[in-house]
Coordinates of N, CA and C in Angstrom, one line a residue:
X1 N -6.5 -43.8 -10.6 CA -5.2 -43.3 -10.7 C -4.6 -43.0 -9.3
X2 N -5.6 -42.5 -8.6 CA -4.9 -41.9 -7.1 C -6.0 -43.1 -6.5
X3 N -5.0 -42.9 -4.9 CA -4.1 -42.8 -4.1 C -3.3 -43.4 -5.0
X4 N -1.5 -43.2 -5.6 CA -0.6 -43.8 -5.7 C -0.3 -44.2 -4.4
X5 N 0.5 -45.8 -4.1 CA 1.1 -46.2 -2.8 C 2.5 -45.5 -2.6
X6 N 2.2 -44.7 -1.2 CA 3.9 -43.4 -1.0 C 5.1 -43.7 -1.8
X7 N 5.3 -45.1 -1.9 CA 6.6 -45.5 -2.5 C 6.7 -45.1 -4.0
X8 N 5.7 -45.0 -4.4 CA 5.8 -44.2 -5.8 C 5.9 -43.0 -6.1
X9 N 6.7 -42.3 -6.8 CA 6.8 -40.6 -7.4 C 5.8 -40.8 -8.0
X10 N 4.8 -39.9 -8.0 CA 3.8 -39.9 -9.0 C 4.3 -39.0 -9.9
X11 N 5.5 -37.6 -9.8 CA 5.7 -37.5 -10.7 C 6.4 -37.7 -11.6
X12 N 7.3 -38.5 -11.3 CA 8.0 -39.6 -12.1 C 7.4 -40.3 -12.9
X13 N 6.6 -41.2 -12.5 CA 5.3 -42.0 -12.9 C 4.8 -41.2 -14.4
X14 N 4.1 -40.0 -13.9 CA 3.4 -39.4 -15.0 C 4.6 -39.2 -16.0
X15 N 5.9 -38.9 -16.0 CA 6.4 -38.6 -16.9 C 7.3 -39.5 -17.8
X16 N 6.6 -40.8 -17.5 CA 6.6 -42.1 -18.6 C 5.9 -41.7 -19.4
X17 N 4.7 -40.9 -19.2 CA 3.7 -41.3 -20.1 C 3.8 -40.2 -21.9
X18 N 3.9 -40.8 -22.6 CA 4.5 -40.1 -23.9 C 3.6 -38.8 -24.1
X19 N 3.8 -37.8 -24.3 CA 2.7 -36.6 -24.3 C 1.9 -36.9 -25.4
X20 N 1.6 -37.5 -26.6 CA 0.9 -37.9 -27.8 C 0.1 -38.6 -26.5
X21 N 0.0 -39.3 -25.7 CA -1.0 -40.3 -25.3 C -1.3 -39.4 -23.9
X22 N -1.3 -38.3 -23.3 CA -1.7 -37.7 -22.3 C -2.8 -37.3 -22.4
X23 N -4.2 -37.9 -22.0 CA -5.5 -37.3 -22.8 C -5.6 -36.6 -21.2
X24 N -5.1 -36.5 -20.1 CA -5.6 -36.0 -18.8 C -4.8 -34.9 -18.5
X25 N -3.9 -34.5 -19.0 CA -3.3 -33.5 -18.8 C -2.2 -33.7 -17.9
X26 N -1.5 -34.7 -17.5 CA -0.9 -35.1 -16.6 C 0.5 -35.3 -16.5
X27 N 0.8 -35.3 -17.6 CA 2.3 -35.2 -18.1 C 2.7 -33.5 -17.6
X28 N 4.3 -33.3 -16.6 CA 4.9 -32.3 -16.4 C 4.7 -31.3 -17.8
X29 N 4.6 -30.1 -17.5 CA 4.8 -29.4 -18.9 C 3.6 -30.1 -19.9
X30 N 2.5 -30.2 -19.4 CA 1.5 -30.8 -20.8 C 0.5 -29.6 -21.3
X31 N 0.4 -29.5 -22.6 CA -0.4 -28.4 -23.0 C -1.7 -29.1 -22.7
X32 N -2.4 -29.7 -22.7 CA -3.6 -30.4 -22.6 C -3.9 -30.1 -21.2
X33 N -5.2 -29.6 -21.8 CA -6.2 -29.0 -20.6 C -6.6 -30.6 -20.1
X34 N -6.9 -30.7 -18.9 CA -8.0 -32.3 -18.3 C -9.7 -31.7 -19.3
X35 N -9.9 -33.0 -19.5 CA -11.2 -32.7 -20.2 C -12.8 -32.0 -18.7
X36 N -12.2 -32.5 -17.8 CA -13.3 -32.2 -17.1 C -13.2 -30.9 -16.9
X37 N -12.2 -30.0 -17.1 CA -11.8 -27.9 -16.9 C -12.7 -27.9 -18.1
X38 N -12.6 -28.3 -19.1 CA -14.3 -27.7 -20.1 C -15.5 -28.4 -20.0
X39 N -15.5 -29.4 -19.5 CA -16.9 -29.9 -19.0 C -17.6 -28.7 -18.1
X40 N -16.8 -28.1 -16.8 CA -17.2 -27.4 -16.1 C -17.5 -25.9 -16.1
X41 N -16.2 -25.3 -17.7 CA -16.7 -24.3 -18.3 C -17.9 -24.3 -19.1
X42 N -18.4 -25.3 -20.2 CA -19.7 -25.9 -20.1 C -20.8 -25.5 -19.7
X43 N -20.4 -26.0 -18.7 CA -21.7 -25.7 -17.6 C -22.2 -24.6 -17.1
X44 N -20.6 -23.9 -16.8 CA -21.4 -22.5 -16.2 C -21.5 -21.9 -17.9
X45 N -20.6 -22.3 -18.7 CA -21.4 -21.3 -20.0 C -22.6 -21.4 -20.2
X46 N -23.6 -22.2 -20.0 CA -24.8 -22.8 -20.9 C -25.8 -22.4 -19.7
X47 N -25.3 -22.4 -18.5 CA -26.0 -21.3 -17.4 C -26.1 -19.7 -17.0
X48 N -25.1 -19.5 -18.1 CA -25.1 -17.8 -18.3 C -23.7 -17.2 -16.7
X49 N -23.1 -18.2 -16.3 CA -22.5 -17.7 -15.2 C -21.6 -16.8 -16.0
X50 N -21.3 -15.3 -15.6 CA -19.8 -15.0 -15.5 C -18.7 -15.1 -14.9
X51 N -17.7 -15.1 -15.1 CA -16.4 -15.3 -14.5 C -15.7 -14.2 -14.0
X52 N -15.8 -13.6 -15.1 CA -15.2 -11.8 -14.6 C -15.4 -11.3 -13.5
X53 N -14.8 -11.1 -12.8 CA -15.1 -9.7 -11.8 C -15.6 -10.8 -10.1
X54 N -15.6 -12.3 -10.5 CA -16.3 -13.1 -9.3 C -15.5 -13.6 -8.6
X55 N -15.7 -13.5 -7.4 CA -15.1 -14.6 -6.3 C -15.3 -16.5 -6.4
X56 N -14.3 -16.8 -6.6 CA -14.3 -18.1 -7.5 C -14.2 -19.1 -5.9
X57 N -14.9 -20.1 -5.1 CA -14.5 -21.0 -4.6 C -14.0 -22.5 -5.3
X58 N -13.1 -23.2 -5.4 CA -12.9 -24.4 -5.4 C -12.1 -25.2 -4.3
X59 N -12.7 -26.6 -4.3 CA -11.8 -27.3 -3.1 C -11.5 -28.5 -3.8
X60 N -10.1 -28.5 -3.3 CA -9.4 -29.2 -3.5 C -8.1 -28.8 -4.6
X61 N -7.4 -29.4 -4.8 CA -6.0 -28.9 -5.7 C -5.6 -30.1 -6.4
X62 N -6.2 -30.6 -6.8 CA -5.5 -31.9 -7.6 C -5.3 -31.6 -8.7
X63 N -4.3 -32.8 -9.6 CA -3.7 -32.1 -10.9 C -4.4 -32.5 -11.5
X64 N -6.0 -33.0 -11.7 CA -6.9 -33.8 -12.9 C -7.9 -32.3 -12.6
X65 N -8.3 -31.8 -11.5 CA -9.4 -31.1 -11.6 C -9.4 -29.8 -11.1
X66 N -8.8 -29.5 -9.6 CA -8.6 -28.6 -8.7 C -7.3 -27.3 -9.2
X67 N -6.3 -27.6 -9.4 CA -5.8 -26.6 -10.6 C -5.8 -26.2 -11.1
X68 N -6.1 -27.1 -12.7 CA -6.3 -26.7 -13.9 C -7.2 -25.7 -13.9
X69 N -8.4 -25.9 -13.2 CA -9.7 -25.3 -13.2 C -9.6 -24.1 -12.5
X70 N -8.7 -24.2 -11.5 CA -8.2 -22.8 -10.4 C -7.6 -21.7 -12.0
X71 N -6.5 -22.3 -12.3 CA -5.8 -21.5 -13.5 C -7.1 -20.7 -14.6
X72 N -8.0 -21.8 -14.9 CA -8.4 -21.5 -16.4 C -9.7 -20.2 -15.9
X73 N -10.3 -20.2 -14.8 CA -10.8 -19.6 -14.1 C -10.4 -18.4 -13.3
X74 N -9.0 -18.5 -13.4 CA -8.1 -17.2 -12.9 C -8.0 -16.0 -14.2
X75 N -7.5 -16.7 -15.7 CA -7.5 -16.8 -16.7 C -8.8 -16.2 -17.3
X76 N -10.1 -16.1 -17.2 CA -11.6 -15.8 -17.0 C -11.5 -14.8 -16.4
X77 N -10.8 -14.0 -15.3 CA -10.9 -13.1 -14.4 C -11.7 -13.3 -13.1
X78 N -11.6 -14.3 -13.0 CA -12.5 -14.6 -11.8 C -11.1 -14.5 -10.1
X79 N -11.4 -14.3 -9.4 CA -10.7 -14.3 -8.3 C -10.4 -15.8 -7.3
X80 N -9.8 -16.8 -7.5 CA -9.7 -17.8 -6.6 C -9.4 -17.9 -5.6

């Protein structure tokens, strides 16, 4: 999906895409989580991590992984 080439709005782009077929979350205004923000909750669930009360690092800010996961983890109480 990424790099789009500059000449393209990516967010334009994404908002072709009919929300019934957005399985990535990518559509402006999309209630859909990216499947990989629960893959990753997941993980730390089934490892016993808490969220609350923790200093949360993530890198990067992309709209597939790095936000969603910033939010849903803010959302947790975690500190980003």
């Amino acid at each position: 999906m990424w790099p789009l080439p500059p000449s393209i709005d990516e967010d334009a782009c994404f908002s072709h895409i009919p929300v019934h077929q957005d399985v990535d979350g990518l559509v402006p205004n999309s209630t859909i989580k990216p499947v990989i923000v629960d893959a990753v909750l997941a993980l730390l669930n089934s490892r016993g991590v808490e969220i609350e009360g923790r200093d949360v690092v993530i890198l990067g800010r992309s709209k597939i992984t790095g936000s969603p996961l910033s939010s849903a983890l803010s959302n947790m109480g975690g500190t980003v």
